[in-house]
PDB file of C-alpha atoms in Angstrom:
ATOM      1  CA  MET X   1      23.535 -32.922  -4.375  1.00 39.00           C
ATOM      2  CA  PRO X   2      20.503 -30.693  -3.721  1.00 40.00           C
ATOM      3  CA  SER X   3      17.547 -31.169  -6.028  1.00 39.00           C
ATOM      4  CA  ALA X   4      16.463 -28.346  -8.341  1.00 39.00           C
ATOM      5  CA  ALA X   5      13.594 -27.805 -10.752  1.00 38.00           C
ATOM      6  CA  ARG X   6      16.065 -26.488 -13.300  1.00 43.00           C
ATOM      7  CA  THR X   7      19.760 -27.446 -13.407  1.00 46.00           C
ATOM      8  CA  LEU X   8      22.091 -26.264 -16.164  1.00 49.00           C
ATOM      9  CA  PRO X   9      25.813 -26.782 -16.905  1.00 52.00           C
ATOM     10  CA  LEU X  10      27.971 -23.772 -16.102  1.00 51.00           C
ATOM     11  CA  ALA X  11      28.999 -22.399 -19.535  1.00 46.00           C
ATOM     12  CA  LEU X  12      32.117 -20.514 -20.536  1.00 38.00           C
ATOM     13  CA  SER X  13      31.422 -16.951 -21.636  1.00 40.00           C
ATOM     14  CA  LEU X  14      33.662 -16.286 -24.675  1.00 34.00           C
ATOM     15  CA  PRO X  15      33.198 -12.465 -24.654  1.00 39.00           C
ATOM     16  CA  LEU X  16      34.238 -12.349 -21.024  1.00 38.00           C
ATOM     17  CA  LEU X  17      37.277 -14.511 -21.776  1.00 36.00           C
ATOM     18  CA  LEU X  18      38.310 -12.164 -24.553  1.00 33.00           C
ATOM     19  CA  LEU X  19      38.046  -9.255 -22.150  1.00 36.00           C
ATOM     20  CA  LEU X  20      39.782 -10.927 -19.259  1.00 39.00           C
ATOM     21  CA  GLY X  21      42.493 -12.739 -21.209  1.00 38.00           C
ATOM     22  CA  PRO X  22      44.116 -15.999 -20.071  1.00 39.00           C
ATOM     23  CA  VAL X  23      44.328 -16.441 -16.317  1.00 40.00           C
ATOM     24  CA  ALA X  24      46.196 -19.327 -14.698  1.00 43.00           C
ATOM     25  CA  ALA X  25      44.391 -21.650 -12.299  1.00 45.00           C
ATOM     26  CA  ALA X  26      44.958 -21.078  -8.595  1.00 49.00           C
ATOM     27  CA  ARG X  27      48.240 -22.811  -7.702  1.00 47.00           C
ATOM     28  CA  ALA X  28      50.477 -23.126  -4.680  1.00 44.00           C
ATOM     29  CA  ALA X  29      54.150 -23.800  -4.049  1.00 44.00           C
ATOM     30  CA  ASP X  30      53.263 -26.652  -1.708  1.00 56.00           C
ATOM     31  CA  GLY X  31      51.876 -28.732  -4.556  1.00 89.00           C
ATOM     32  CA  TRP X  32      48.070 -28.441  -4.774  1.00 96.00           C
ATOM     33  CA  SER X  33      45.942 -26.303  -7.063  1.00 95.00           C
ATOM     34  CA  LEU X  34      42.311 -25.352  -7.725  1.00 96.00           C
ATOM     35  CA  ALA X  35      40.757 -25.033 -11.186  1.00 96.00           C
ATOM     36  CA  PRO X  36      37.468 -25.493 -13.077  1.00 96.00           C
ATOM     37  CA  ALA X  37      37.110 -29.102 -14.177  1.00 95.00           C
ATOM     38  CA  GLY X  38      37.855 -29.835 -17.821  1.00 88.00           C
ATOM     39  CA  GLY X  39      40.657 -27.314 -18.174  1.00 79.00           C
ATOM     40  CA  GLY X  40      40.853 -24.210 -20.319  1.00 84.00           C
ATOM     41  CA  ARG X  41      38.731 -22.016 -18.080  1.00 90.00           C
ATOM     42  CA  PRO X  42      40.163 -19.322 -15.800  1.00 93.00           C
ATOM     43  CA  ALA X  43      36.928 -18.989 -13.827  1.00 95.00           C
ATOM     44  CA  PHE X  44      33.298 -20.112 -13.646  1.00 95.00           C
ATOM     45  CA  TYR X  45      30.584 -18.294 -15.596  1.00 92.00           C
ATOM     46  CA  ALA X  46      26.828 -18.820 -15.448  1.00 90.00           C
ATOM     47  CA  GLU X  47      23.729 -17.050 -16.649  1.00 90.00           C
ATOM     48  CA  GLY X  48      20.037 -17.728 -16.485  1.00 89.00           C
ATOM     49  CA  ALA X  49      16.728 -16.585 -15.129  1.00 86.00           C
ATOM     50  CA  PRO X  50      16.703 -15.634 -11.426  1.00 82.00           C
ATOM     51  CA  GLY X  51      16.398 -18.737  -9.280  1.00 86.00           C
ATOM     52  CA  THR X  52      17.966 -21.057 -11.869  1.00 91.00           C
ATOM     53  CA  VAL X  53      20.207 -23.663 -10.204  1.00 94.00           C
ATOM     54  CA  VAL X  54      23.460 -24.095 -12.139  1.00 94.00           C
ATOM     55  CA  GLN X  55      25.797 -27.080 -11.719  1.00 95.00           C
ATOM     56  CA  ASP X  56      29.524 -27.415 -12.430  1.00 96.00           C
ATOM     57  CA  THR X  57      32.629 -29.127 -11.049  1.00 97.00           C
ATOM     58  CA  VAL X  58      35.811 -27.855  -9.417  1.00 97.00           C
ATOM     59  CA  SER X  59      39.055 -29.829  -9.520  1.00 96.00           C
ATOM     60  CA  VAL X  60      41.570 -30.051  -6.676  1.00 96.00           C
ATOM     61  CA  THR X  61      44.906 -31.352  -7.978  1.00 96.00           C
ATOM     62  CA  ASN X  62      47.620 -32.534  -5.588  1.00 96.00           C
ATOM     63  CA  ARG X  63      51.007 -32.634  -7.332  1.00 94.00           C
ATOM     64  CA  GLY X  64      52.872 -33.087  -4.054  1.00 92.00           C
ATOM     65  CA  SER X  65      54.245 -36.220  -2.437  1.00 93.00           C
ATOM     66  CA  ARG X  66      51.870 -36.207   0.552  1.00 94.00           C
ATOM     67  CA  PRO X  67      48.051 -36.299   0.827  1.00 95.00           C
ATOM     68  CA  VAL X  68      46.246 -32.989   1.368  1.00 96.00           C
ATOM     69  CA  THR X  69      42.814 -32.295   2.843  1.00 96.00           C
ATOM     70  CA  VAL X  70      40.993 -29.275   1.399  1.00 97.00           C
ATOM     71  CA  ARG X  71      37.799 -27.670   2.670  1.00 97.00           C
ATOM     72  CA  LEU X  72      35.565 -25.884   0.145  1.00 98.00           C
ATOM     73  CA  SER X  73      33.172 -22.950   0.594  1.00 97.00           C
ATOM     74  CA  GLY X  74      31.359 -20.350  -1.490  1.00 95.00           C
ATOM     75  CA  ALA X  75      28.803 -22.680  -3.130  1.00 96.00           C
ATOM     76  CA  THR X  76      26.835 -25.832  -2.390  1.00 95.00           C
ATOM     77  CA  PHE X  77      29.259 -28.759  -2.748  1.00 97.00           C
ATOM     78  CA  ALA X  78      28.705 -32.491  -2.972  1.00 94.00           C
ATOM     79  CA  ARG X  79      31.494 -32.755  -0.381  1.00 92.00           C
ATOM     80  CA  GLY X  80      32.508 -29.870   1.816  1.00 94.00           C
ATOM     81  CA  ALA X  81      35.920 -31.418   2.507  1.00 96.00           C
ATOM     82  CA  VAL X  82      37.962 -33.645   0.227  1.00 96.00           C
ATOM     83  CA  ARG X  83      41.168 -35.634   0.922  1.00 96.00           C
ATOM     84  CA  VAL X  84      43.373 -35.796  -2.167  1.00 97.00           C
ATOM     85  CA  PRO X  85      46.183 -38.404  -2.234  1.00 96.00           C
ATOM     86  CA  ALA X  86      49.621 -37.501  -3.601  1.00 95.00           C
ATOM     87  CA  ARG X  87      49.784 -36.927  -7.362  1.00 95.00           C
ATOM     88  CA  THR X  88      46.004 -37.246  -7.639  1.00 96.00           C
ATOM     89  CA  ARG X  89      43.123 -35.037  -8.719  1.00 96.00           C
ATOM     90  CA  ALA X  90      39.692 -34.883  -7.066  1.00 96.00           C
ATOM     91  CA  ASP X  91      36.657 -33.507  -8.932  1.00 97.00           C
ATOM     92  CA  VAL X  92      33.941 -32.046  -6.684  1.00 97.00           C
ATOM     93  CA  PRO X  93      30.518 -31.120  -8.147  1.00 97.00           C
ATOM     94  CA  PHE X  94      28.776 -28.003  -6.842  1.00 97.00           C
ATOM     95  CA  THR X  95      25.719 -25.843  -7.529  1.00 96.00           C
ATOM     96  CA  VAL X  96      25.005 -22.111  -7.400  1.00 95.00           C
ATOM     97  CA  THR X  97      21.748 -20.198  -7.819  1.00 93.00           C
ATOM     98  CA  VAL X  98      21.438 -17.287 -10.246  1.00 91.00           C
ATOM     99  CA  PRO X  99      20.413 -14.153  -8.285  1.00 86.00           C
ATOM    100  CA  ASP X 100      17.979 -11.413  -9.288  1.00 75.00           C
ATOM    101  CA  HIS X 101      20.820  -9.256 -10.629  1.00 77.00           C
ATOM    102  CA  ASP X 102      24.384  -9.737 -11.857  1.00 83.00           C
ATOM    103  CA  ARG X 103      26.719 -10.739  -9.065  1.00 85.00           C
ATOM    104  CA  GLY X 104      30.209 -12.080  -8.533  1.00 90.00           C
ATOM    105  CA  THR X 105      31.295 -14.543  -5.867  1.00 92.00           C
ATOM    106  CA  ARG X 106      34.248 -16.876  -5.258  1.00 96.00           C
ATOM    107  CA  ILE X 107      34.909 -20.526  -4.513  1.00 97.00           C
ATOM    108  CA  LEU X 108      37.388 -20.755  -1.652  1.00 97.00           C
ATOM    109  CA  ALA X 109      39.577 -23.761  -0.760  1.00 97.00           C
ATOM    110  CA  ARG X 110      41.640 -24.050   2.440  1.00 97.00           C
ATOM    111  CA  ASP X 111      44.048 -26.780   3.509  1.00 96.00           C
ATOM    112  CA  ASP X 112      44.968 -27.941   7.022  1.00 93.00           C
ATOM    113  CA  THR X 113      47.953 -25.590   7.207  1.00 92.00           C
ATOM    114  CA  GLY X 114      45.872 -22.501   6.434  1.00 93.00           C
ATOM    115  CA  GLY X 115      46.881 -22.247   2.790  1.00 94.00           C
ATOM    116  CA  THR X 116      44.053 -20.947   0.584  1.00 96.00           C
ATOM    117  CA  ARG X 117      43.157 -20.859  -3.104  1.00 96.00           C
ATOM    118  CA  SER X 118      40.132 -19.258  -4.733  1.00 96.00           C
ATOM    119  CA  LEU X 119      38.370 -19.033  -8.087  1.00 96.00           C
ATOM    120  CA  PRO X 120      35.910 -16.345  -9.245  1.00 96.00           C
ATOM    121  CA  VAL X 121      32.315 -17.214 -10.126  1.00 96.00           C
ATOM    122  CA  HIS X 122      30.498 -14.738 -12.390  1.00 95.00           C
ATOM    123  CA  LEU X 123      26.685 -14.955 -12.261  1.00 93.00           C
ATOM    124  CA  ARG X 124      24.577 -13.063 -14.780  1.00 90.00           C
ATOM    125  CA  SER X 125      20.797 -12.731 -14.582  1.00 85.00           C
ATOM    126  CA  THR X 126      18.947 -12.883 -17.893  1.00 85.00           C
ATOM    127  CA  ALA X 127      15.670 -11.671 -16.440  1.00 76.00           C
ATOM    128  CA  PRO X 128      14.205  -8.601 -18.150  1.00 82.00           C
ATOM    129  CA  GLU X 129      14.651  -5.414 -16.167  1.00 83.00           C
ATOM    130  CA  LEU X 130      11.376  -4.558 -14.480  1.00 88.00           C
ATOM    131  CA  SER X 131      10.888  -1.497 -12.303  1.00 94.00           C
ATOM    132  CA  ALA X 132       7.888  -1.894  -9.992  1.00 96.00           C
ATOM    133  CA  LEU X 133       6.959  -1.008  -6.414  1.00 97.00           C
ATOM    134  CA  THR X 134       4.011  -0.856  -4.033  1.00 97.00           C
ATOM    135  CA  VAL X 135       3.137   1.396  -1.083  1.00 97.00           C
ATOM    136  CA  GLU X 136       1.516  -0.436   1.830  1.00 97.00           C
ATOM    137  CA  HIS X 137       0.394  -0.032   5.452  1.00 96.00           C
ATOM    138  CA  VAL X 138      -0.032   3.758   5.441  1.00 97.00           C
ATOM    139  CA  THR X 139      -0.823   4.899   9.004  1.00 96.00           C
ATOM    140  CA  VAL X 140      -1.432   8.414  10.324  1.00 95.00           C
ATOM    141  CA  HIS X 141      -0.156   9.148  13.830  1.00 92.00           C
ATOM    142  CA  ALA X 142      -0.305  12.282  15.987  1.00 88.00           C
ATOM    143  CA  ASP X 143       3.021  13.643  14.699  1.00 91.00           C
ATOM    144  CA  ARG X 144       4.041  11.399  11.770  1.00 94.00           C
ATOM    145  CA  ILE X 145       2.944   9.242   8.858  1.00 96.00           C
ATOM    146  CA  THR X 146       4.368   5.714   8.523  1.00 97.00           C
ATOM    147  CA  TYR X 147       4.311   3.430   5.475  1.00 97.00           C
ATOM    148  CA  ASP X 148       6.072   0.523   3.731  1.00 97.00           C
ATOM    149  CA  VAL X 149       7.657   0.559   0.278  1.00 97.00           C
ATOM    150  CA  VAL X 150       8.150  -2.843  -1.413  1.00 97.00           C
ATOM    151  CA  ASN X 151      10.320  -3.413  -4.485  1.00 96.00           C
ATOM    152  CA  ARG X 152       8.229  -5.708  -6.699  1.00 94.00           C
ATOM    153  CA  GLY X 153      10.594  -5.563  -9.692  1.00 90.00           C
ATOM    154  CA  THR X 154      13.962  -6.985 -10.710  1.00 83.00           C
ATOM    155  CA  THR X 155      16.133  -3.878 -10.417  1.00 87.00           C
ATOM    156  CA  PRO X 156      17.300  -1.896  -7.363  1.00 92.00           C
ATOM    157  CA  LEU X 157      15.253   1.263  -6.758  1.00 95.00           C
ATOM    158  CA  THR X 158      15.859   4.675  -5.214  1.00 97.00           C
ATOM    159  CA  PRO X 159      12.286   5.861  -4.479  1.00 97.00           C
ATOM    160  CA  ARG X 160      10.871   9.395  -4.405  1.00 97.00           C
ATOM    161  CA  VAL X 161       7.864  10.263  -2.210  1.00 97.00           C
ATOM    162  CA  ALA X 162       5.268  13.048  -2.270  1.00 97.00           C
ATOM    163  CA  VAL X 163       2.814  13.548   0.622  1.00 97.00           C
ATOM    164  CA  ARG X 164      -0.580  15.278   0.572  1.00 96.00           C
ATOM    165  CA  ALA X 165      -3.083  15.694   3.404  1.00 96.00           C
ATOM    166  CA  ASP X 166      -6.560  17.275   3.125  1.00 96.00           C
ATOM    167  CA  GLY X 167      -8.906  18.254   5.931  1.00 94.00           C
ATOM    168  CA  VAL X 168     -12.538  19.330   6.055  1.00 94.00           C
ATOM    169  CA  LEU X 169     -11.680  22.941   5.221  1.00 91.00           C
ATOM    170  CA  GLY X 170      -8.901  22.315   2.684  1.00 93.00           C
ATOM    171  CA  ARG X 171      -5.256  21.379   2.191  1.00 94.00           C
ATOM    172  CA  LEU X 172      -3.222  20.731   5.362  1.00 94.00           C
ATOM    173  CA  LEU X 173       0.020  19.259   3.987  1.00 94.00           C
ATOM    174  CA  ASP X 174       1.579  19.324   0.524  1.00 95.00           C
ATOM    175  CA  LEU X 175       5.159  17.982   0.329  1.00 95.00           C
ATOM    176  CA  PRO X 176       6.608  17.897  -3.226  1.00 96.00           C
ATOM    177  CA  PRO X 177       8.427  14.766  -4.444  1.00 96.00           C
ATOM    178  CA  ARG X 178      11.808  14.216  -2.803  1.00 96.00           C
ATOM    179  CA  THR X 179      14.382  11.455  -3.209  1.00 97.00           C
ATOM    180  CA  LEU X 180      14.675   9.163  -0.205  1.00 95.00           C
ATOM    181  CA  PRO X 181      18.213   8.376   1.041  1.00 93.00           C
ATOM    182  CA  VAL X 182      17.712   4.625   0.572  1.00 94.00           C
ATOM    183  CA  ARG X 183      18.418   1.979  -2.069  1.00 93.00           C
ATOM    184  CA  LEU X 184      15.847  -0.789  -2.247  1.00 95.00           C
ATOM    185  CA  PRO X 185      17.056  -4.159  -3.656  1.00 91.00           C
ATOM    186  CA  PRO X 186      14.615  -6.363  -5.604  1.00 87.00           C
ATOM    187  CA  GLY X 187      12.125  -8.138  -3.361  1.00 88.00           C
ATOM    188  CA  SER X 188      12.927  -6.079  -0.265  1.00 93.00           C
ATOM    189  CA  ARG X 189      10.580  -4.110   2.000  1.00 95.00           C
ATOM    190  CA  LEU X 190      11.397  -0.891   3.842  1.00 95.00           C
ATOM    191  CA  HIS X 191       9.432   0.747   6.686  1.00 96.00           C
ATOM    192  CA  LEU X 192       9.594   4.550   6.420  1.00 96.00           C
ATOM    193  CA  THR X 193       8.378   7.571   8.393  1.00 95.00           C
ATOM    194  CA  GLU X 194       7.368  11.048   7.270  1.00 94.00           C
ATOM    195  CA  PRO X 195       7.317  13.553  10.170  1.00 93.00           C
ATOM    196  CA  TRP X 196       4.317  15.897  10.499  1.00 92.00           C
ATOM    197  CA  ALA X 197       5.378  18.806  12.660  1.00 88.00           C
ATOM    198  CA  ASP X 198       2.088  20.742  12.691  1.00 88.00           C
ATOM    199  CA  PRO X 199      -0.933  18.429  12.487  1.00 90.00           C
ATOM    200  CA  PRO X 200      -4.431  19.876  13.085  1.00 91.00           C
ATOM    201  CA  ALA X 201      -5.921  19.912  16.557  1.00 88.00           C
ATOM    202  CA  LEU X 202      -9.459  19.108  15.411  1.00 92.00           C
ATOM    203  CA  ASP X 203     -10.160  17.761  11.937  1.00 94.00           C
ATOM    204  CA  ALA X 204     -10.975  14.739   9.771  1.00 94.00           C
ATOM    205  CA  VAL X 205      -7.907  14.156   7.579  1.00 95.00           C
ATOM    206  CA  SER X 206      -7.267  12.192   4.380  1.00 96.00           C
ATOM    207  CA  VAL X 207      -3.578  11.432   3.658  1.00 97.00           C
ATOM    208  CA  ARG X 208      -2.259  10.347   0.255  1.00 97.00           C
ATOM    209  CA  LEU X 209       1.305   9.157  -0.536  1.00 97.00           C
ATOM    210  CA  THR X 210       2.702   8.868  -4.057  1.00 98.00           C
ATOM    211  CA  VAL X 211       5.980   6.958  -4.500  1.00 98.00           C
ATOM    212  CA  THR X 212       7.882   6.812  -7.793  1.00 97.00           C
ATOM    213  CA  ALA X 213      11.255   5.483  -9.033  1.00 97.00           C
ATOM    214  CA  ALA X 214      13.261   5.263 -12.223  1.00 95.00           C
ATOM    215  CA  GLY X 215      11.917   3.014 -14.952  1.00 93.00           C
ATOM    216  CA  GLY X 216       8.286   3.991 -14.458  1.00 95.00           C
ATOM    217  CA  ALA X 217       7.748   2.484 -11.012  1.00 96.00           C
ATOM    218  CA  HIS X 218       4.748   4.204  -9.412  1.00 96.00           C
ATOM    219  CA  ASP X 219       2.171   3.586  -6.709  1.00 97.00           C
ATOM    220  CA  THR X 220      -0.224   5.598  -4.554  1.00 97.00           C
ATOM    221  CA  ALA X 221      -1.815   4.716  -1.224  1.00 97.00           C
ATOM    222  CA  GLY X 222      -3.627   6.588   1.521  1.00 95.00           C
ATOM    223  CA  ALA X 223      -5.260   6.525   4.921  1.00 96.00           C
ATOM    224  CA  SER X 224      -7.775   8.561   6.940  1.00 94.00           C
ATOM    225  CA  ALA X 225      -7.637   9.797  10.520  1.00 93.00           C
ATOM    226  CA  ARG X 226      -9.558  12.035  12.935  1.00 93.00           C
ATOM    227  CA  PHE X 227      -7.730  14.527  15.085  1.00 93.00           C
ATOM    228  CA  VAL X 228      -9.600  15.268  18.328  1.00 87.00           C
ATOM    229  CA  PRO X 229      -8.184  17.254  21.308  1.00 83.00           C
ATOM    230  CA  TRP X 230      -9.124  14.565  23.801  1.00 60.00           C
ATOM    231  CA  ARG X 231      -7.772  16.488  26.774  1.00 57.00           C
ATOM    232  CA  GLY X 232      -9.949  19.471  25.963  1.00 49.00           C
ATOM    233  CA  VAL X 233     -12.931  17.230  25.321  1.00 45.00           C
ATOM    234  CA  ALA X 234     -12.339  15.440  28.619  1.00 45.00           C
ATOM    235  CA  GLY X 235     -12.055  18.779  30.441  1.00 45.00           C
ATOM    236  CA  ALA X 236     -15.279  20.031  28.890  1.00 42.00           C
ATOM    237  CA  ALA X 237     -17.002  16.788  29.775  1.00 44.00           C
ATOM    238  CA  VAL X 238     -15.844  17.097  33.377  1.00 46.00           C
ATOM    239  CA  ALA X 239     -17.052  20.709  33.512  1.00 46.00           C
ATOM    240  CA  LEU X 240     -20.421  19.767  32.055  1.00 53.00           C
ATOM    241  CA  ALA X 241     -20.739  16.877  34.479  1.00 50.00           C
ATOM    242  CA  ALA X 242     -19.863  19.158  37.398  1.00 50.00           C
ATOM    243  CA  GLY X 243     -22.351  21.775  36.216  1.00 53.00           C
ATOM    244  CA  GLY X 244     -25.057  19.150  35.883  1.00 52.00           C
ATOM    245  CA  ALA X 245     -24.317  17.830  39.361  1.00 50.00           C
ATOM    246  CA  CYS X 246     -24.566  21.333  40.825  1.00 51.00           C
ATOM    247  CA  PHE X 247     -27.865  21.862  39.038  1.00 51.00           C
ATOM    248  CA  VAL X 248     -29.258  18.601  40.414  1.00 50.00           C
ATOM    249  CA  VAL X 249     -28.114  19.450  43.954  1.00 50.00           C
ATOM    250  CA  ARG X 250     -29.637  22.906  43.756  1.00 61.00           C
ATOM    251  CA  ARG X 251     -32.827  21.517  42.343  1.00 62.00           C
ATOM    252  CA  ARG X 252     -33.095  19.015  45.182  1.00 63.00           C
ATOM    253  CA  ARG X 253     -32.350  21.674  47.753  1.00 61.00           C
ATOM    254  CA  SER X 254     -35.059  23.895  46.271  1.00 59.00           C
ATOM    255  CA  ARG X 255     -37.611  21.087  46.400  1.00 60.00           C
ATOM    256  CA  THR X 256     -36.659  20.287  50.000  1.00 55.00           C
ATOM    257  CA  THR X 257     -37.039  23.926  51.036  1.00 54.00           C
ATOM    258  CA  ASP X 258     -40.442  24.180  49.368  1.00 56.00           C
ATOM    259  CA  ARG X 259     -41.619  21.003  51.099  1.00 58.00           C
ATOM    260  CA  LEU X 260     -40.483  22.185  54.543  1.00 49.00           C
ATOM    261  CA  THR X 261     -42.264  25.473  54.013  1.00 53.00           C
ATOM    262  CA  SER X 262     -45.512  23.774  53.017  1.00 53.00           C
ATOM    263  CA  ASP X 263     -45.450  21.459  56.084  1.00 54.00           C
ATOM    264  CA  ALA X 264     -44.995  24.258  58.716  1.00 50.00           C
ATOM    265  CA  PRO X 265     -48.141  24.984  61.010  1.00 50.00           C
ATOM    266  CA  CYS X 266     -50.128  28.044  60.051  1.00 43.00           C
ATOM    267  CA  THR X 267     -52.021  30.073  62.788  1.00 42.00           C
ATOM    268  CA  GLU X 268     -54.892  32.299  61.672  1.00 43.00           C
ATOM    269  CA  ALA X 269     -56.951  34.699  63.814  1.00 39.00           C
ATOM    270  CA  GLU X 270     -60.682  34.101  63.568  1.00 39.00           C
ATOM    271  CA  LEU X 271     -62.675  37.261  63.180  1.00 40.00           C
ATOM    272  CA  THR X 272     -65.880  37.113  65.239  1.00 37.00           C
ATOM    273  CA  GLY X 273     -66.992  40.669  64.901  1.00 40.00           C
ATOM    274  CA  ALA X 274     -66.558  41.281  68.652  1.00 38.00           C
ATOM    275  CA  THR X 275     -64.020  43.695  69.974  1.00 38.00           C
ATOM    276  CA  THR X 276     -62.504  44.073  73.348  1.00 36.00           C
TER     277      THR X 276
END
């Protein structure tokens, strides 16, 4: 049997029995049946805080004249397969874990001929309903905004998101709250994307996301980004570099021309005062 910090007996829920009425244990014409141990219960019922490990026992009764081997699934069993001699009953302990919310499952038994029996298991969480979420990993891209929503509570959530973006000169994006087409179970994380069809070409932007859900769940997160037209900047840089190179070449050519002019021989006529 697996160990557990908290193990409780699986209790019969009288209100549920009154609602469901008497139900016979799973039986078969070939002589074997499946039922909760102890008798008097049509199914298994358990409740507790999420994560509580609950223990009970299922009985396999063979009323036939030949042995039968039954394989069990749907819970954690002390023995996954049990061989029951003729006119004998085998009791098999098992455990189940209470989930974060109410859930139903079944214990399934199958013999070597393919015959099956099953019993319902009703699990009820006694945890208080808590609606809570967080918004994480907000990132601004060239054409979209990505973020994660995490359900930190005990109830499923259908979140709503509002998006706001401000630049140096004012508001750039203002999307009112809208319901997202997702359902977020307790403890789960969802990566989402908000498209941005017309981002600025040149600006310093601050983005803020506000996510809410029923029950008062609320969180806000943001991110900053700089939009720079790198192609235009690169083109301007190339043009400036080319202009500077031309200036340097011209400057060198001018200096070379001046130097050649200053080094050329100069012939002057000497005036003696005599004439021919």
